Backbone as a printed PyTorch tensor [residue, N CA C, xyz], in Angstrom:
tensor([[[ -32.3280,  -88.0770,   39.9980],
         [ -32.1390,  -88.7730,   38.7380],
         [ -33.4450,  -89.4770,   38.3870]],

        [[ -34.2730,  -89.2610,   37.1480],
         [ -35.0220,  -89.6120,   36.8000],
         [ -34.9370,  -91.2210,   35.5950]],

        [[ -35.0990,  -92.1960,   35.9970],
         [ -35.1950,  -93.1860,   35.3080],
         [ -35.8600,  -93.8820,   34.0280]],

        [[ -35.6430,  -94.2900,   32.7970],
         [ -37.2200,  -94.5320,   31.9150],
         [ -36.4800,  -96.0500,   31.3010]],

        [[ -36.7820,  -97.0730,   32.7530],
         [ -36.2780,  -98.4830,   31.9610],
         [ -37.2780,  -99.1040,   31.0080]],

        [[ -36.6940,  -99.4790,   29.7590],
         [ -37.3330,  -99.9590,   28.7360],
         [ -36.9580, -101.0770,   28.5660]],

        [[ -37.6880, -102.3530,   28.3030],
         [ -36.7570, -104.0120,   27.8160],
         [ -37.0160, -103.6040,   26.4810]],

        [[ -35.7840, -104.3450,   26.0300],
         [ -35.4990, -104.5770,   24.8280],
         [ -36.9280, -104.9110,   23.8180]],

        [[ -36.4420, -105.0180,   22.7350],
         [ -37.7170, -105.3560,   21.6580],
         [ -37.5890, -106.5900,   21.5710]],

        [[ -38.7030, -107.7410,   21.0340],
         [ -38.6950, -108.8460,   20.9140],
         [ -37.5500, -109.3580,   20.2960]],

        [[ -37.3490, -110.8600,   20.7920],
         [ -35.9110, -111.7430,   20.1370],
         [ -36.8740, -113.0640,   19.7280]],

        [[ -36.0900, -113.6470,   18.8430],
         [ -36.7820, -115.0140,   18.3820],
         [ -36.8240, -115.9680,   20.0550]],

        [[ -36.2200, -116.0540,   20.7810],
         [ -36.5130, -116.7680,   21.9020],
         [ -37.5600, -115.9850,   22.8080]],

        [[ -37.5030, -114.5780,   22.6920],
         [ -38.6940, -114.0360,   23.1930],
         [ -39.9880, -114.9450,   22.7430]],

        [[ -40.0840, -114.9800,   21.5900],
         [ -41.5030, -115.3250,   21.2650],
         [ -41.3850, -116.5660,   20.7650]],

        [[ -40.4540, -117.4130,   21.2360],
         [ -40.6200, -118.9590,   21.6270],
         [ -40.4750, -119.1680,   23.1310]],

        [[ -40.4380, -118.3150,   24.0230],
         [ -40.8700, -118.7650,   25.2600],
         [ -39.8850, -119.2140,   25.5160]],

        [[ -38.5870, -119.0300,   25.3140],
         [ -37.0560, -119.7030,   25.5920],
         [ -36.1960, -119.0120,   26.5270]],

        [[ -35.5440, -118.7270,   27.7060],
         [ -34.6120, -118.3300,   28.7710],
         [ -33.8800, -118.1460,   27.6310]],

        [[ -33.2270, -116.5980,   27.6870],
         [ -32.2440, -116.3420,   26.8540],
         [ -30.8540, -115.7250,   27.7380]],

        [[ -31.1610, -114.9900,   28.8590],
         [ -30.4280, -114.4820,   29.4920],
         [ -29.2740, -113.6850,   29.1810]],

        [[ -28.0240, -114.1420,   29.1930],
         [ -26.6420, -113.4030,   28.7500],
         [ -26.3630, -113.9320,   27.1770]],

        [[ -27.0850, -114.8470,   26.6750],
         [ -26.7010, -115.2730,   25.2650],
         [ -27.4200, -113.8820,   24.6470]],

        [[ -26.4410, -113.7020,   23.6220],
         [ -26.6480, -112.5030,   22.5340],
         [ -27.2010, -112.9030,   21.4060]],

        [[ -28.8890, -112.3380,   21.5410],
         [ -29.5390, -112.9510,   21.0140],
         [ -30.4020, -111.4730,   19.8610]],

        [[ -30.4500, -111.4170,   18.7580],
         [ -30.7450, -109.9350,   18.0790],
         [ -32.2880, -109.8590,   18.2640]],

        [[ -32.5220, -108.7570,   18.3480],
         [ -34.1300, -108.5320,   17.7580],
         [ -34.7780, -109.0000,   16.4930]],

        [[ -35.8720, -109.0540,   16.9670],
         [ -36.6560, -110.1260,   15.3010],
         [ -36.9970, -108.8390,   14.9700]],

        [[ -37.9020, -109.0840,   13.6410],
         [ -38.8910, -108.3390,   13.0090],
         [ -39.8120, -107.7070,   13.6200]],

        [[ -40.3940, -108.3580,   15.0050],
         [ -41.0510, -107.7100,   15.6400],
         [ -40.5090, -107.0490,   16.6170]],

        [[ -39.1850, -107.1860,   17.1830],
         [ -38.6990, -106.7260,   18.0350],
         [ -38.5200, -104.9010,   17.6270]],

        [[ -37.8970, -104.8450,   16.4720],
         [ -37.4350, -104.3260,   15.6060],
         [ -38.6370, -103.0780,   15.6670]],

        [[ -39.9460, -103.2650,   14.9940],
         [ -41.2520, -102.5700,   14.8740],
         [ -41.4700, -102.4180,   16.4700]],

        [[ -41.5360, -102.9260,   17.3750],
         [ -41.5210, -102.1890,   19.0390],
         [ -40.8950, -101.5090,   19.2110]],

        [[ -39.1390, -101.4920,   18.7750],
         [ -38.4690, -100.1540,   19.4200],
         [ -38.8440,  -99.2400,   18.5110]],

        [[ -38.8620,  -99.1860,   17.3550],
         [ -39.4590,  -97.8310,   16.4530],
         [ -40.9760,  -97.2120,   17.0640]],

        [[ -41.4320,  -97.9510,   17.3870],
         [ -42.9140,  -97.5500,   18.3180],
         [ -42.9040,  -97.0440,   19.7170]],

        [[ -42.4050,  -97.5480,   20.1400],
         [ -41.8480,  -97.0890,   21.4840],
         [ -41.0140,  -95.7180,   21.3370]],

        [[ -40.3570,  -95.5750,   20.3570],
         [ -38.9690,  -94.4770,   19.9130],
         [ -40.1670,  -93.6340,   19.6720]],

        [[ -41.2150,  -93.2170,   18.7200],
         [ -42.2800,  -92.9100,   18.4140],
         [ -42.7380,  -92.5550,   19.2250]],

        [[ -43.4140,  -92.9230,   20.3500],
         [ -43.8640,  -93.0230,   21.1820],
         [ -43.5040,  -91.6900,   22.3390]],

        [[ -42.0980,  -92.0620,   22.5390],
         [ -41.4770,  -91.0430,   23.4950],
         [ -41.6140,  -89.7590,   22.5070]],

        [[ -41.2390,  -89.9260,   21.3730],
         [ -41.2480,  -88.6140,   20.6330],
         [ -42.3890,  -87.6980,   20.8750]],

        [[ -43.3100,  -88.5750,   20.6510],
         [ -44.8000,  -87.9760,   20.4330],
         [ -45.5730,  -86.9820,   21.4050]],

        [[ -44.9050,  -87.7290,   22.7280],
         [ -45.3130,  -87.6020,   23.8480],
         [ -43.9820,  -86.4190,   24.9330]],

        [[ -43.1480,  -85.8420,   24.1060],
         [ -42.1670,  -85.2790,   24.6000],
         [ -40.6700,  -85.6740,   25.5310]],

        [[ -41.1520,  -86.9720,   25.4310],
         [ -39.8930,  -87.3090,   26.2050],
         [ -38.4410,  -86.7690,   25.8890]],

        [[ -37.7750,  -86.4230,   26.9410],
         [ -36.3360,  -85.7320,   26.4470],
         [ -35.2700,  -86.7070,   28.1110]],

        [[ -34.6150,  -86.7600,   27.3800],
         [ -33.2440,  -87.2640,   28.1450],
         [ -32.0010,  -86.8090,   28.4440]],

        [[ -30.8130,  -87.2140,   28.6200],
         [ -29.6940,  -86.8060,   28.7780],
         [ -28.8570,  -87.4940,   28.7190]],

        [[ -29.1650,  -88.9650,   28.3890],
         [ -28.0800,  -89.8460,   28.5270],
         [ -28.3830,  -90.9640,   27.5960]],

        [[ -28.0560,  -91.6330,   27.1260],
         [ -28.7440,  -92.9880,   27.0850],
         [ -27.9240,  -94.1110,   27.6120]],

        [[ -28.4500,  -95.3260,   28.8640],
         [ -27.5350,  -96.6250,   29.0230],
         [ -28.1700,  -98.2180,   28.9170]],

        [[ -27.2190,  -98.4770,   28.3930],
         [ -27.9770, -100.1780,   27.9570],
         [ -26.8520, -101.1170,   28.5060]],

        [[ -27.7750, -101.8290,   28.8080],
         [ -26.5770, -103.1400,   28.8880],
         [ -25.6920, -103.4540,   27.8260]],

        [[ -25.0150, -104.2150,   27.7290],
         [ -24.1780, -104.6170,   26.5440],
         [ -24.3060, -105.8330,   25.2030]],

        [[ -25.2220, -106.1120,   25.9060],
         [ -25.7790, -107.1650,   24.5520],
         [ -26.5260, -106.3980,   23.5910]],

        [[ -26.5280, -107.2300,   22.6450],
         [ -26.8470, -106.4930,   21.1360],
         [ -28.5070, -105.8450,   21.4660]],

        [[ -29.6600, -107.0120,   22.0150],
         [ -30.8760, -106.8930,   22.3920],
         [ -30.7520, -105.4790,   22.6450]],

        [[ -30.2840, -104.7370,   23.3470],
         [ -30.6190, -103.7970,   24.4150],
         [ -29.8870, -102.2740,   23.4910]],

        [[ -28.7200, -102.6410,   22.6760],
         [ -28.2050, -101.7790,   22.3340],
         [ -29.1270, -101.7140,   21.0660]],

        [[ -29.2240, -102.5890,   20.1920],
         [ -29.8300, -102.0960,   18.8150],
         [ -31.2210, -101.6070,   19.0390]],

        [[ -32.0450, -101.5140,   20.1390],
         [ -33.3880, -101.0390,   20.7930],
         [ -32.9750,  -99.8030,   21.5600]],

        [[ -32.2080,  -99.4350,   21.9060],
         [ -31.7260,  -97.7580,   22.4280],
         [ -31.5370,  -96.8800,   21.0330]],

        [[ -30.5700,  -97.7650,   20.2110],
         [ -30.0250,  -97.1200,   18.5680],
         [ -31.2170,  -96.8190,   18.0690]],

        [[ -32.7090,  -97.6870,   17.5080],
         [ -33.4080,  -97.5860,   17.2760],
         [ -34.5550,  -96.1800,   17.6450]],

        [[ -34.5540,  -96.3360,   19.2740],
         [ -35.4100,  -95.4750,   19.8200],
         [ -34.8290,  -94.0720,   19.5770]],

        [[ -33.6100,  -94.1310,   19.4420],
         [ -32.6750,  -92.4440,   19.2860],
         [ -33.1410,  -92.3480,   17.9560]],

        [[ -33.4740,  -92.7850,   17.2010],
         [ -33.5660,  -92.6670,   15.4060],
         [ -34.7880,  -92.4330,   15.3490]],

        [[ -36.2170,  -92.4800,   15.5620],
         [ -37.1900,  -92.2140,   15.9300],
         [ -37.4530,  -90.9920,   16.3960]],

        [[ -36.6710,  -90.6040,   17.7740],
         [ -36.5610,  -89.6030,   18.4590],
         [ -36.0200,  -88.2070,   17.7510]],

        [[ -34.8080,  -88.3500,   16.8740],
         [ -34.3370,  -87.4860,   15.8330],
         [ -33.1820,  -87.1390,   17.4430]],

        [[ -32.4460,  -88.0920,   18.2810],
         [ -31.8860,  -87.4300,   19.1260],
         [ -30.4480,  -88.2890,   18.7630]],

        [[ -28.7730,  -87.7140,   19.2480],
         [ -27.7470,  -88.9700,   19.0620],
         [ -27.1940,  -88.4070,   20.4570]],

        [[ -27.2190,  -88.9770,   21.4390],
         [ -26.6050,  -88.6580,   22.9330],
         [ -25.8930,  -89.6610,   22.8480]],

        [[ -24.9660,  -89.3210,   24.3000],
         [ -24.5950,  -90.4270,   24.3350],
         [ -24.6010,  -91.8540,   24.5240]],

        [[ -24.0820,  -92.8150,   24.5030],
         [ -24.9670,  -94.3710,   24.8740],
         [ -23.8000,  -94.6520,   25.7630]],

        [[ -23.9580,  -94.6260,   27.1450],
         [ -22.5210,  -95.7900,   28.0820],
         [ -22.9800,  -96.8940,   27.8810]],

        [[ -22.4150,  -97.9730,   27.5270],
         [ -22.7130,  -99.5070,   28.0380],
         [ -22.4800,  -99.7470,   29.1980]],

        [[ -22.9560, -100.5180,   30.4110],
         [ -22.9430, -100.6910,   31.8280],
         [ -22.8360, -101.9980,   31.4980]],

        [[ -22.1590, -102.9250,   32.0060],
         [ -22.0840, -104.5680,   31.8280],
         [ -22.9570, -104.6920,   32.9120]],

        [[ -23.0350, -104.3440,   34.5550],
         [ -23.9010, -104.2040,   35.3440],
         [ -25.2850, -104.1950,   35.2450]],

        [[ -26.3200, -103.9460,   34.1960],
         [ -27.1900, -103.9160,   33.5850],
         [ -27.5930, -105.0560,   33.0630]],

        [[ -26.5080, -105.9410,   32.9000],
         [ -27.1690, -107.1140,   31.9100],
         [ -27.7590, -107.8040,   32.5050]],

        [[ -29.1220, -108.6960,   31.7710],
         [ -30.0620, -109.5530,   32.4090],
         [ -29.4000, -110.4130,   33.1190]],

        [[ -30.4570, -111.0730,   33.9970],
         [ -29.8720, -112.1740,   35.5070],
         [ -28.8390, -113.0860,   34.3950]],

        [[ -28.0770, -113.5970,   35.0790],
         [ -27.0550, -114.9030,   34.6050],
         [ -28.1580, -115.7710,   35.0290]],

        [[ -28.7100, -117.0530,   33.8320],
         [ -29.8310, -118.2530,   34.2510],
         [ -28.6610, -118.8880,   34.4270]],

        [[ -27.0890, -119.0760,   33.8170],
         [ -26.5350, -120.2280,   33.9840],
         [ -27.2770, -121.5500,   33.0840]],

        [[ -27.1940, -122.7660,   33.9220],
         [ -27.7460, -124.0080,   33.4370],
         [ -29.4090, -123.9190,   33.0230]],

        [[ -29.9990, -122.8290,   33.1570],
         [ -31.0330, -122.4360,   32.7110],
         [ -31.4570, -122.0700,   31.0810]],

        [[ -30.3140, -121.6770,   31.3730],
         [ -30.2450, -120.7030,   29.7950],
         [ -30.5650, -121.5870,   28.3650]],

        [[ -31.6000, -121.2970,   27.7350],
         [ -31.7140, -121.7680,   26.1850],
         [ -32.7970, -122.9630,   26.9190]],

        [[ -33.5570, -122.8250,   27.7450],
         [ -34.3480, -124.0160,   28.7370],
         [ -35.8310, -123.4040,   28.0280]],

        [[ -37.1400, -123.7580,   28.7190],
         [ -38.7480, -123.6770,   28.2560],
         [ -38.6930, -122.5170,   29.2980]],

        [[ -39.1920, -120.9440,   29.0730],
         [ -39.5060, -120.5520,   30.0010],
         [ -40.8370, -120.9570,   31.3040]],

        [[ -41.4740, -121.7390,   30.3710],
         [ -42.6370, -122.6000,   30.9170],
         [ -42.5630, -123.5570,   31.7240]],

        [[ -41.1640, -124.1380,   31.8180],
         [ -40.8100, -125.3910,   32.5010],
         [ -39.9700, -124.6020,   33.6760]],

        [[ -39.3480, -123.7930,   33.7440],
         [ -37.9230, -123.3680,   34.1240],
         [ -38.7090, -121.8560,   35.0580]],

        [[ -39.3360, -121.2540,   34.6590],
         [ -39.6340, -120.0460,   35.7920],
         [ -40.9750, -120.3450,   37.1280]],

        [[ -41.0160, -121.9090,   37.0760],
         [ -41.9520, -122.3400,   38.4800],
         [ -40.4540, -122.8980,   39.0970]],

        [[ -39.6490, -123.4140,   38.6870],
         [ -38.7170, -123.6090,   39.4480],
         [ -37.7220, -122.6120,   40.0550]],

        [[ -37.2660, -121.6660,   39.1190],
         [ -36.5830, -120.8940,   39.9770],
         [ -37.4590, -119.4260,   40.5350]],

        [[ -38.5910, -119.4880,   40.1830],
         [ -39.6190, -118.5430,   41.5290],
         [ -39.8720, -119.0230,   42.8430]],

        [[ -39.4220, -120.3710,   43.1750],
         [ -39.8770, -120.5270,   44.1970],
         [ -38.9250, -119.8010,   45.4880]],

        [[ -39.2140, -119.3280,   46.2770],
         [ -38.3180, -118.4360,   47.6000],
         [ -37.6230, -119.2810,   48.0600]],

        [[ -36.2800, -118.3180,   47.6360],
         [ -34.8400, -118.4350,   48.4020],
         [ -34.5310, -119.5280,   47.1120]],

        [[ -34.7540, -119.9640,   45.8340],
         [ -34.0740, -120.8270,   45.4060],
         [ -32.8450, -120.6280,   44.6710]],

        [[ -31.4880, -120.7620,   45.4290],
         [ -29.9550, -121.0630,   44.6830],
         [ -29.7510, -122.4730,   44.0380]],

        [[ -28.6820, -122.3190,   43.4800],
         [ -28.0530, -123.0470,   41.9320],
         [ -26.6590, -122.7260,   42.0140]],

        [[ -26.0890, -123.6500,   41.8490],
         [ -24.3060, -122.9910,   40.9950],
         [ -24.7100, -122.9130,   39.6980]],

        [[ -24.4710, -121.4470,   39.7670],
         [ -24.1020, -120.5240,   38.4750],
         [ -25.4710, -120.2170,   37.9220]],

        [[ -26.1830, -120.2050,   38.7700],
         [ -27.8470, -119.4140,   38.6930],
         [ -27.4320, -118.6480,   39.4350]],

        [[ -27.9690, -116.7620,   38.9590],
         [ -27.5890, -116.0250,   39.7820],
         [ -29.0370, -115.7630,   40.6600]],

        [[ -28.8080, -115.9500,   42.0220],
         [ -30.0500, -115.9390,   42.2650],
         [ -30.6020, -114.3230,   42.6920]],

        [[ -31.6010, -114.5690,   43.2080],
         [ -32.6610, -113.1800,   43.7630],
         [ -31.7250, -112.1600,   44.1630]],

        [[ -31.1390, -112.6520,   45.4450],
         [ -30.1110, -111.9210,   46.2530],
         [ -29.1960, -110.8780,   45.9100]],

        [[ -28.6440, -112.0960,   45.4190],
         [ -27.2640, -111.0390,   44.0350],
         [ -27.8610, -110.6120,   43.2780]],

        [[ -29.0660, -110.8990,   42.0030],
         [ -29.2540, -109.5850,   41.3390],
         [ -29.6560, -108.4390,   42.1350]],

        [[ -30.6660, -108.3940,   42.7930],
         [ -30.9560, -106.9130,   43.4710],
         [ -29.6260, -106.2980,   43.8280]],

        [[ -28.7730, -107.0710,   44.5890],
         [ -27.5770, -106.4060,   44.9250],
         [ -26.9570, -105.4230,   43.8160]],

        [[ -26.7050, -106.1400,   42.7100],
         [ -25.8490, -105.6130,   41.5510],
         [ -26.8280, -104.7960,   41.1450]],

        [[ -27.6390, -105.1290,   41.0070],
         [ -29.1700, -103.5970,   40.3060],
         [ -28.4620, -102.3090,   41.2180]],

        [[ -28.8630, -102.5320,   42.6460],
         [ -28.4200, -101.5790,   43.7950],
         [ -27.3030, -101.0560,   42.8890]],

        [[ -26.6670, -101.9620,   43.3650],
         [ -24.9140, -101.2350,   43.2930],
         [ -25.1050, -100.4120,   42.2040]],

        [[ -25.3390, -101.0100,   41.0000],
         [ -25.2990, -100.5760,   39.5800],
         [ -26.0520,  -98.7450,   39.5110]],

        [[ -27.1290,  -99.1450,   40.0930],
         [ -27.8390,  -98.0210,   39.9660],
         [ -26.9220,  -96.4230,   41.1920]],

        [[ -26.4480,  -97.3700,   42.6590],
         [ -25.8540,  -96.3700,   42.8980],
         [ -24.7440,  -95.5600,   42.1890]],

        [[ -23.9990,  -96.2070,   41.3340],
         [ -22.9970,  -95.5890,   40.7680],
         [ -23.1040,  -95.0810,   39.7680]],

        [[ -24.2210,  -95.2180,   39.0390],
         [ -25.3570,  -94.1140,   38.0640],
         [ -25.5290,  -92.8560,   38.6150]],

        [[ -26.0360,  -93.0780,   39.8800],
         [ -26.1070,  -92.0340,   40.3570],
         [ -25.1630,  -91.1440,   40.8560]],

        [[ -24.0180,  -91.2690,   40.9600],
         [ -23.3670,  -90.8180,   41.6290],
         [ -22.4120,  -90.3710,   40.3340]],

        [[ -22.7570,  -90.6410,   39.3170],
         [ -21.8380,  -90.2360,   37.9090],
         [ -23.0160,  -88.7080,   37.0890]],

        [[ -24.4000,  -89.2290,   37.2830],
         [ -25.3120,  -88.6840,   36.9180],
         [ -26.6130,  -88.2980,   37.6090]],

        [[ -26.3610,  -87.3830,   38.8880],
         [ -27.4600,  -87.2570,   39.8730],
         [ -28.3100,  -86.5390,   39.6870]],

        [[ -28.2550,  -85.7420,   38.5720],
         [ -29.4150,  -84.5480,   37.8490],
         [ -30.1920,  -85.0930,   36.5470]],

        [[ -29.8190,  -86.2190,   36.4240],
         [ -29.7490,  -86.7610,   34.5170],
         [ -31.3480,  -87.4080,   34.2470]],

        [[ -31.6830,  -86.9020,   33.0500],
         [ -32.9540,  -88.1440,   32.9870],
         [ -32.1560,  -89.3100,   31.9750]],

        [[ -32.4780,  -90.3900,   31.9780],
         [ -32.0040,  -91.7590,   31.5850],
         [ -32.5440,  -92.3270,   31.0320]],

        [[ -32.3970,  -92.9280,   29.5690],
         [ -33.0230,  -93.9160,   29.4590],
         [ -32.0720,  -94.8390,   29.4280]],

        [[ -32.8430,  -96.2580,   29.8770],
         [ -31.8140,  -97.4820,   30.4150],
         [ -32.1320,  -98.3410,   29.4270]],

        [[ -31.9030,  -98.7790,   28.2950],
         [ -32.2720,  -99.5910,   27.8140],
         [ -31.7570, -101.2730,   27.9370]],

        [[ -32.4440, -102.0850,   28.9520],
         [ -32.2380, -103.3000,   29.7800],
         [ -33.0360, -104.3850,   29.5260]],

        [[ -33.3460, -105.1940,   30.5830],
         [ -33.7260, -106.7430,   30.0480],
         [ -34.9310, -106.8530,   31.2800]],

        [[ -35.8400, -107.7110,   31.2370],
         [ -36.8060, -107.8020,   31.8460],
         [ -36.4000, -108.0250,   33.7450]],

        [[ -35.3800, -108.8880,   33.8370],
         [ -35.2300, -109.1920,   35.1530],
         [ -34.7640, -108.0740,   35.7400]],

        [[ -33.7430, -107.1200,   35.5160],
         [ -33.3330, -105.7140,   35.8450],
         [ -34.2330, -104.6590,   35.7740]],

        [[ -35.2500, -104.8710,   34.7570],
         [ -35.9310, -103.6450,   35.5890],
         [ -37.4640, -104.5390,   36.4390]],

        [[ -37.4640, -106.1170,   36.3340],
         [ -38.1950, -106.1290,   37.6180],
         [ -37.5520, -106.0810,   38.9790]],

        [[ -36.1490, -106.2180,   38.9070],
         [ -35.1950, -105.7030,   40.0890],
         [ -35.1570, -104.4040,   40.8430]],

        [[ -35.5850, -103.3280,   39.9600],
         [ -35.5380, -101.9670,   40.0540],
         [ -36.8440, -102.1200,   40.3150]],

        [[ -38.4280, -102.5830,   39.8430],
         [ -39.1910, -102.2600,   40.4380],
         [ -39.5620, -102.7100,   42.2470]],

        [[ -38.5790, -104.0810,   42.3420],
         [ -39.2090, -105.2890,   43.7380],
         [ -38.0690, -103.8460,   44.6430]],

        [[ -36.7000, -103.5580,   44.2550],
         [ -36.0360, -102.6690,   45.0340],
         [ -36.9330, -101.4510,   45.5330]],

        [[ -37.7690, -100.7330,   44.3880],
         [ -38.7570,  -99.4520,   44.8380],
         [ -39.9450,  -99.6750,   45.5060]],

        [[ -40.3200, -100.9790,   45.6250],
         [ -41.3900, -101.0810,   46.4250],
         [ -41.6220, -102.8770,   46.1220]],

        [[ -41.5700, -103.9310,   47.3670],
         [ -41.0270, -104.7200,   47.3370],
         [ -42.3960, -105.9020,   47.3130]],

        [[ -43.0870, -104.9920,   48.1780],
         [ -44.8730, -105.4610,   48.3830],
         [ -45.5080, -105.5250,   47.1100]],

        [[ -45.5380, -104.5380,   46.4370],
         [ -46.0940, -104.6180,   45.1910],
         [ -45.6800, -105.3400,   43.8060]],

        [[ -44.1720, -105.4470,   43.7670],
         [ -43.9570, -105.9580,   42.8720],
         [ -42.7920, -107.1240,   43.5870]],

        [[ -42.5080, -108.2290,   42.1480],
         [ -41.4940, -109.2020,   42.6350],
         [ -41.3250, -109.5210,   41.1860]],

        [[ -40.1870, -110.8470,   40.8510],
         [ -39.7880, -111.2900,   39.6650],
         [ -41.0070, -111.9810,   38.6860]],

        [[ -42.3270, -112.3180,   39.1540],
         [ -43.0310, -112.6000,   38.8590],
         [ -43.8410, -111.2820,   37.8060]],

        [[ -43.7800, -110.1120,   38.2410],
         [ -44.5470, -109.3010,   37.3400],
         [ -44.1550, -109.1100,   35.5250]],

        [[ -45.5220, -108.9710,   35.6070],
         [ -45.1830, -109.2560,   34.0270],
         [ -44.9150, -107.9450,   33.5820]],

        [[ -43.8170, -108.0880,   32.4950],
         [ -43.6010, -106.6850,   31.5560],
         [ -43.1710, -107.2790,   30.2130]],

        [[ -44.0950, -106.6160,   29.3250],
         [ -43.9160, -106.6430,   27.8430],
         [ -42.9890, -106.1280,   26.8400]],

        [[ -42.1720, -106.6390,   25.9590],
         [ -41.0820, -106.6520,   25.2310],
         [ -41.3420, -105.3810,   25.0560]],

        [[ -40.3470, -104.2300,   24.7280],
         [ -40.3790, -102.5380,   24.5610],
         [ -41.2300, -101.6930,   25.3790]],

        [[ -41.7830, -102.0840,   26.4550],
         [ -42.5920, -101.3510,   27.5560],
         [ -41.5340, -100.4750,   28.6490]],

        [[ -42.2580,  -99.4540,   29.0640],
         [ -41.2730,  -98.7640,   29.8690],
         [ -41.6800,  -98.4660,   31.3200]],

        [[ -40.7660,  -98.5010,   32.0440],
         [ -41.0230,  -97.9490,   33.5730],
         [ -40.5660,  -96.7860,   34.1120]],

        [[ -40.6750,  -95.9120,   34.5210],
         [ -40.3350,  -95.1030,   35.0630],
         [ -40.0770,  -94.6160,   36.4840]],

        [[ -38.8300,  -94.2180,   37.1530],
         [ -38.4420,  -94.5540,   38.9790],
         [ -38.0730,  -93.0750,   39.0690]],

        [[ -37.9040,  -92.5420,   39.5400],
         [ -37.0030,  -91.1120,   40.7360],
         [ -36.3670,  -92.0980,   41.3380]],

        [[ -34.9410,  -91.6470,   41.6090],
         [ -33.6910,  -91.8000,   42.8630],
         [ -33.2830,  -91.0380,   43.1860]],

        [[ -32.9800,  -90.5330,   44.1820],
         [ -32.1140,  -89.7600,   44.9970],
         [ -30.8950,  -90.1070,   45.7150]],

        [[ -30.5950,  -91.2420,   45.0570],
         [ -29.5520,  -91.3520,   45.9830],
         [ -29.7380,  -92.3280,   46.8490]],

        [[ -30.7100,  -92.4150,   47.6020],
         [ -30.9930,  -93.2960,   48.9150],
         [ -32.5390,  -94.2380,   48.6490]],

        [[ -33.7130,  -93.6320,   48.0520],
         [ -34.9440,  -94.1270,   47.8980],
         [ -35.0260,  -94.1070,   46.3500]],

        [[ -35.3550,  -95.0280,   45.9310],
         [ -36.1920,  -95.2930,   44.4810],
         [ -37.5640,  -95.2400,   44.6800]],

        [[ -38.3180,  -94.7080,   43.6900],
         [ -39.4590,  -94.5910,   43.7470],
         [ -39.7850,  -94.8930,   42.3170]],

        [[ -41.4210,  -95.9480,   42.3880],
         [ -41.8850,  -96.2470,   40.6000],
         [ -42.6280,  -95.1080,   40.4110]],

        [[ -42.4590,  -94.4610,   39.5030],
         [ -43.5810,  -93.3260,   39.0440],
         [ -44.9640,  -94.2390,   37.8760]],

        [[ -44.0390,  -95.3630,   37.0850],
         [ -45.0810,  -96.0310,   36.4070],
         [ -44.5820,  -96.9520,   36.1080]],

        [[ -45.4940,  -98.0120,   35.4670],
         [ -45.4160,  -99.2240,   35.2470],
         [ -45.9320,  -99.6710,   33.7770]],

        [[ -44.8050, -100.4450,   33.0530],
         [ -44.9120, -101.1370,   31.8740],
         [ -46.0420, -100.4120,   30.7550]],

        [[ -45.7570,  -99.3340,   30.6480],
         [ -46.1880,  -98.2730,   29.4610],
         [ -45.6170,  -98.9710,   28.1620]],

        [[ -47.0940,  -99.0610,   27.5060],
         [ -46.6920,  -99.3680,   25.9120],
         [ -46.6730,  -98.3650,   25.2230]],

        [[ -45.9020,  -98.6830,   23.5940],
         [ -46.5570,  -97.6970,   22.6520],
         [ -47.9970,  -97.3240,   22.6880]],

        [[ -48.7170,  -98.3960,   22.2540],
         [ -50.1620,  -98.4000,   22.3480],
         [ -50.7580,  -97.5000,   23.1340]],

        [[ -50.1770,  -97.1960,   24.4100],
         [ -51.0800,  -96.5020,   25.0380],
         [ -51.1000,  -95.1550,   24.9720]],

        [[ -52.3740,  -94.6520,   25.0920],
         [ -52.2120,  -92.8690,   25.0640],
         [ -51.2290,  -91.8690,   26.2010]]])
């Protein structure tokens, strides 16, 4: 199973630097012009799929809708609730500036912060039962920044962590088999050739 996680397109708390997490929050204007570029993008460049899955918030779905309209493709879309960005909990609607030196620091739990632990877990899980519905499929996942830095710290743990940066409509790309994830690439823009 070939993977192509994309975050969503910009949200007005995106580009106020605001923890948005599970609040359903829409794409701006600019969000909006990233997934058409990105959608573009894959077109241009041949991308073909077989599926499409997003989390369930609007972010993630109206940036899959988008990229299929671009593409000239209508597959199907599953929603996965499993997919959705980390739960911040008491975080949520906070300064991302104030709020991500505190919960980067190792091993830090919260009631009702979901921490490190449990997301990778649920990424895992999530992704095994992807696989096991769709083990030949290419994918696009259309998700939230902490899930696919989950999917990257899961494929290789040295190189990446929650700290890496990835840009609103950028994409990654993994192989699974079942047992090993592997990154084939990292945070591809439109922009780039």
């Amino acid at each position: 199973m070939r993977i192509f996680a994309i975050r969503h397109g910009q949200t007005d708390r995106n580009l106020n630097r605001i923890v948005q997490g599970w609040s359903d929050q829409p794409l701006n204007a600019n969000g909006i012009t990233q997934a058409i570029q990105i959608g573009q993008h894959l077109k241009n460049h041949g991308y073909r799929f077989d599926r499409i899955v997003s989390s369930p918030l609007s972010r993630t779905m109206r940036s899959a809708e988008i990229i299929q309209q671009e593409m000239g493709t209508n597959l199907p879309m599953d929603i996965i609730p499993e997919f959705i960005e980390r739960d911040f909990g008491v975080f949520e609607g906070t300064s991302v500036d104030e709020t991500m030196p505190i919960i980067y620091q190792k091993g830090f739990k919260q009631a009702g912060y979901e921490h490190d632990e449990a997301l990778l877990q649920r990424i895992d899980q999530a992704l095994k039962s992807l696989y096991l519905q769709y083990p030949n499929d290419d994918i696009l996942l259309s998700c939230h920044s902490h899930v696919t830095k989950s999917l990257l710290i899961l494929s290789d743990p040295q190189n990446y962590n929650f700290q890496t940066w990835l840009n609103n409509a950028s994409m990654c790309i993994f192989d699974y088999d079942g047992k090993t994830l592997v990154t084939l690439a990292y945070n591809i823009e439109a922009t780039q050739k």
